[in-house]
mmCIF file of C-alpha atoms in Angstrom:
data_model
loop_
_atom_site.group_PDB
_atom_site.id
_atom_site.type_symbol
_atom_site.label_atom_id
_atom_site.label_comp_id
_atom_site.label_asym_id
_atom_site.label_seq_id
_atom_site.Cartn_x
_atom_site.Cartn_y
_atom_site.Cartn_z
ATOM 1 C CA MET O 1 137.289 44.066 142.369
ATOM 2 C CA THR O 2 139.734 46.770 143.466
ATOM 3 C CA PHE O 3 139.241 50.408 144.255
ATOM 4 C CA GLU O 4 140.892 51.338 140.963
ATOM 5 C CA GLU O 5 138.596 49.062 138.980
ATOM 6 C CA LEU O 6 135.626 50.525 140.785
ATOM 7 C CA LYS O 7 136.802 54.055 140.039
ATOM 8 C CA LYS O 8 136.918 53.220 136.298
ATOM 9 C CA ASN O 9 133.372 51.800 136.425
ATOM 10 C CA LYS O 10 131.487 54.606 138.077
ATOM 11 C CA PRO O 11 127.719 54.512 137.493
ATOM 12 C CA THR O 12 127.864 57.915 135.790
ATOM 13 C CA ILE O 13 129.366 56.287 132.648
ATOM 14 C CA GLN O 14 126.168 54.278 132.126
ATOM 15 C CA TRP O 15 123.968 57.266 133.017
ATOM 16 C CA ILE O 16 125.505 59.264 130.165
ATOM 17 C CA GLU O 17 125.085 56.388 127.739
ATOM 18 C CA ASN O 18 121.423 55.944 128.664
ATOM 19 C CA ASP O 19 120.710 59.673 128.440
ATOM 20 C CA GLU O 20 120.907 59.937 124.662
ATOM 21 C CA ASP O 21 118.977 63.193 124.500
ATOM 22 C CA GLY O 22 121.013 64.794 127.272
ATOM 23 C CA GLU O 23 117.861 65.830 129.078
ATOM 24 C CA PHE O 24 118.687 64.456 132.570
ATOM 25 C CA PHE O 25 122.455 64.838 132.960
ATOM 26 C CA THR O 26 124.701 67.725 132.376
ATOM 27 C CA GLU O 27 128.499 67.940 132.285
ATOM 28 C CA GLU O 28 128.221 69.786 135.590
ATOM 29 C CA ASN O 29 126.201 67.243 137.539
ATOM 30 C CA ILE O 30 128.132 64.294 136.122
ATOM 31 C CA SER O 31 131.489 65.910 136.878
ATOM 32 C CA ALA O 32 130.377 66.834 140.386
ATOM 33 C CA THR O 33 129.118 63.311 141.040
ATOM 34 C CA ASN O 34 132.380 61.828 139.761
ATOM 35 C CA LYS O 35 134.449 64.093 142.052
ATOM 36 C CA VAL O 36 132.359 62.995 145.091
ATOM 37 C CA LEU O 37 132.654 59.354 144.178
ATOM 38 C CA ASP O 38 136.426 59.621 143.529
ATOM 39 C CA SER O 39 136.857 61.390 146.895
ATOM 40 C CA TYR O 40 134.943 58.642 148.614
ATOM 41 C CA ILE O 41 137.225 55.965 147.129
ATOM 42 C CA ASP O 42 140.307 58.018 148.068
ATOM 43 C CA ASP O 43 139.038 58.418 151.651
ATOM 44 C CA LEU O 44 138.557 54.656 151.964
ATOM 45 C CA LYS O 45 141.986 53.974 150.533
ATOM 46 C CA LYS O 46 143.517 56.357 153.102
ATOM 47 C CA LEU O 47 142.070 54.251 155.887
ATOM 48 C CA GLY O 48 144.646 51.558 155.161
ATOM 49 C CA ALA O 49 144.484 47.761 155.209
ATOM 50 C CA ASN O 50 142.320 47.106 158.236
ATOM 51 C CA PRO O 51 139.984 50.044 158.964
ATOM 52 C CA SER O 52 137.361 49.765 161.608
ATOM 53 C CA GLU O 53 133.674 49.472 160.760
ATOM 54 C CA ALA O 54 133.169 52.945 162.318
ATOM 55 C CA GLU O 55 135.831 54.462 159.997
ATOM 56 C CA ILE O 56 134.199 52.974 156.898
ATOM 57 C CA ILE O 57 130.739 54.072 157.960
ATOM 58 C CA LYS O 58 131.997 57.572 158.548
ATOM 59 C CA ALA O 59 133.180 57.682 154.921
ATOM 60 C CA VAL O 60 129.842 56.251 153.744
ATOM 61 C CA LYS O 61 127.969 58.962 155.703
ATOM 62 C CA GLU O 62 130.180 61.716 154.204
ATOM 63 C CA VAL O 63 129.622 60.527 150.579
ATOM 64 C CA VAL O 64 125.865 60.136 151.088
ATOM 65 C CA ILE O 65 125.552 63.637 152.551
ATOM 66 C CA SER O 66 127.675 65.001 149.670
ATOM 67 C CA ILE O 67 125.342 63.312 147.154
ATOM 68 C CA ASN O 68 122.327 64.697 149.009
ATOM 69 C CA GLU O 69 123.800 68.180 148.485
ATOM 70 C CA LEU O 70 124.470 67.544 144.777
ATOM 71 C CA ASN O 71 120.979 66.258 144.243
ATOM 72 C CA ASP O 72 119.574 69.435 145.762
ATOM 73 C CA GLU O 73 121.954 71.660 143.824
ATOM 74 C CA TYR O 74 121.182 70.021 140.485
ATOM 75 C CA ASP O 75 117.390 69.816 140.784
ATOM 76 C CA ASP O 76 116.860 66.237 141.930
ATOM 77 C CA PHE O 77 118.694 64.458 139.118
ATOM 78 C CA ILE O 78 118.944 61.205 141.074
ATOM 79 C CA GLU O 79 115.938 58.980 140.396
ATOM 80 C CA THR O 80 115.385 55.246 141.099
ATOM 81 C CA VAL O 81 117.973 53.801 138.698
ATOM 82 C CA GLU O 82 120.592 56.281 139.782
ATOM 83 C CA ARG O 83 119.817 55.712 143.469
ATOM 84 C CA GLU O 84 120.265 51.977 143.037
ATOM 85 C CA ASP O 85 123.522 52.456 141.057
ATOM 86 C CA LEU O 86 124.939 54.801 143.687
ATOM 87 C CA CYS O 87 123.944 52.542 146.608
ATOM 88 C CA GLU O 88 125.632 49.612 144.825
ATOM 89 C CA PHE O 89 128.812 51.635 144.201
ATOM 90 C CA ILE O 90 128.978 52.901 147.776
ATOM 91 C CA ASP O 91 128.302 49.441 149.178
ATOM 92 C CA THR O 92 130.903 47.738 146.874
ATOM 93 C CA ALA O 93 133.567 50.258 147.890
ATOM 94 C CA ALA O 94 132.767 49.789 151.562
ATOM 95 C CA LYS O 95 133.086 46.023 151.118
ATOM 96 C CA ILE O 96 136.462 46.390 149.313
ATOM 97 C CA ALA O 97 137.540 48.445 152.339
ATOM 98 C CA GLY O 98 136.532 45.548 154.610
ATOM 99 C CA LEU O 99 132.952 46.256 155.720
ATOM 100 C CA GLU O 100 130.820 43.209 156.217
ATOM 101 C CA SER O 101 127.175 44.166 155.961
ATOM 102 C CA GLU O 102 124.121 42.983 154.082
ATOM 103 C CA GLU O 103 122.073 46.055 155.005
ATOM 104 C CA ASP O 104 121.570 49.303 153.029
ATOM 105 C CA ILE O 105 124.432 51.248 154.502
ATOM 106 C CA THR O 106 123.240 54.526 152.875
ATOM 107 C CA GLU O 107 119.670 54.562 154.125
ATOM 108 C CA GLU O 108 120.249 56.398 157.402
ATOM 109 C CA TRP O 109 121.470 59.591 155.649
ATOM 110 C CA ARG O 110 120.161 59.253 152.112
ATOM 111 C CA GLU O 111 117.633 61.805 150.861
ATOM 112 C CA TRP O 112 117.645 60.678 147.202
#
């Protein structure tokens, strides 16, 4: 998978499809989440072909903290399924960038 493929398959697409009644997600929280996830991918791409583990982890930390802030701002809209989807997305992007880890790389900063 590439960064561009990952960008086209953000978890927010499935969230909207699963939220038929529109009771959990709004245009605002989905749009804000997409912007944060796109920014994360862009930050990883800017690191170039062989970023250090520390550079990748810094980008992970930034995206997790941004999502913490969104979750607070939009009344805790991230629940179990969304948390798992976001962790998988963040992890997949970090691996595309070159990170080799089997651990939950979001746990240290994650509040959702």
